[in-house]
Coordinates of C-alpha atoms in Angstrom, one line a residue:
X1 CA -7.9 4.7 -8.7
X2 CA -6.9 4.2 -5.1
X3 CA -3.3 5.7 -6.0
X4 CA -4.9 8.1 -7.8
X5 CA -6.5 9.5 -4.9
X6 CA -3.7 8.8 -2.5
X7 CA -1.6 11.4 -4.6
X8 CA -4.7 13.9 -4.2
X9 CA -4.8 13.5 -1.0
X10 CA -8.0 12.1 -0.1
X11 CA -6.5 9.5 2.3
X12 CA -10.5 8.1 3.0
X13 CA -11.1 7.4 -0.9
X14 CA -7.9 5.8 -1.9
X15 CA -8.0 3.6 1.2
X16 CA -12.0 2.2 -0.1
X17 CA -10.2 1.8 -3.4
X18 CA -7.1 0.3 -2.1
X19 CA -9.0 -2.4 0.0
X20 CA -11.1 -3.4 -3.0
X21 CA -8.3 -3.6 -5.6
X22 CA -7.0 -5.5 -2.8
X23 CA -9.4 -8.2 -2.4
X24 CA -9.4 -8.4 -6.3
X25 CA -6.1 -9.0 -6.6
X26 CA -6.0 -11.8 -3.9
X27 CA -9.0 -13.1 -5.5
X28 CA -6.8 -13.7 -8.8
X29 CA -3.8 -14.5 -6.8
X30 CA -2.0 -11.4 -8.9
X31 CA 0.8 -11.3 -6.1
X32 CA 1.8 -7.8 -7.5
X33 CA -1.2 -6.1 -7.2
X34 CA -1.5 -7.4 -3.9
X35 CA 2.4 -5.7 -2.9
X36 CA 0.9 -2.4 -4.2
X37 CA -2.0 -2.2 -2.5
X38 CA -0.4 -2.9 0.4
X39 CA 2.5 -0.3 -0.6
X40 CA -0.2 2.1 -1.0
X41 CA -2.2 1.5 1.9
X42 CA 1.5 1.8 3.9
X43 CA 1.4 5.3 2.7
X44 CA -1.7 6.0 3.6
X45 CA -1.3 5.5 6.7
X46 CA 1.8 7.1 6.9
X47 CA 0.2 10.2 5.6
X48 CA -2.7 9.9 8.5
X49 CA 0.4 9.0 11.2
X50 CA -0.8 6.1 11.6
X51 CA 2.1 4.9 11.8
X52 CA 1.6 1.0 13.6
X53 CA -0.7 0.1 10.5
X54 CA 1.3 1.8 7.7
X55 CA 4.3 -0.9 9.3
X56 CA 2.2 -4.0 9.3
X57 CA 1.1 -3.0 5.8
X58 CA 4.6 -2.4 4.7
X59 CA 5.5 -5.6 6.0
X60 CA 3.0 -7.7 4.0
X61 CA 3.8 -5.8 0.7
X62 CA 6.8 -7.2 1.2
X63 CA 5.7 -9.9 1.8
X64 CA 3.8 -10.4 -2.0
X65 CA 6.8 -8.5 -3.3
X66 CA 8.3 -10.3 -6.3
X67 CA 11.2 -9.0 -7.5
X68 CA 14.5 -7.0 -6.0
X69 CA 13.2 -3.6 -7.7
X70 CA 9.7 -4.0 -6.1
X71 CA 11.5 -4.5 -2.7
X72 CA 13.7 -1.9 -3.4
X73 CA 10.7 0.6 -4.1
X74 CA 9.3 -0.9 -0.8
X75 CA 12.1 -0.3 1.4
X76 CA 11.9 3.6 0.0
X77 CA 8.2 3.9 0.8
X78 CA 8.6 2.6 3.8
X79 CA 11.3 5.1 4.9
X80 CA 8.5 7.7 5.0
X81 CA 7.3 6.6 8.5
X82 CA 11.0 7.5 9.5

């Protein structure tokens, strides 16, 4: 939902949904959920120009970041604040 909202624009929503799929995810210790959230929240912020926490949530996606193609998509969304 969070992403959802992020691609409507409505930066406040997706960030309340973001945060909350976020603590589920950790809750479950479902590592990639947690790298999208934080992906997400990344862009968020990037979108707001907020652009010191859409780094340090960049950074811990890839952090939880699994595979090469989940970095990969990271390093892409991440080029935004650039």
């Amino acid at each position: 939902i969070g992403a959802c909202y992020y691609h409507l624009g409505k930066y406040d929503e997706a960030r309340q949904y973001l945060n909350r799929a976020l603590e589920l995810s950790k809750e479950s210790n479902i590592l990639h959920n947690v790298s999208f959230c934080y992906m997400f929240l990344g862009s968020v912020y990037t979108q707001e120009k907020d652009y010191d926490n859409a780094e340090a949530n960049f950074k811990l996606a890839m952090q939880y970041a699994e595979s090469d193609r989940a970095k990969s998509h990271l390093w892409q969304s991440s080029a935004q604040m650039y």
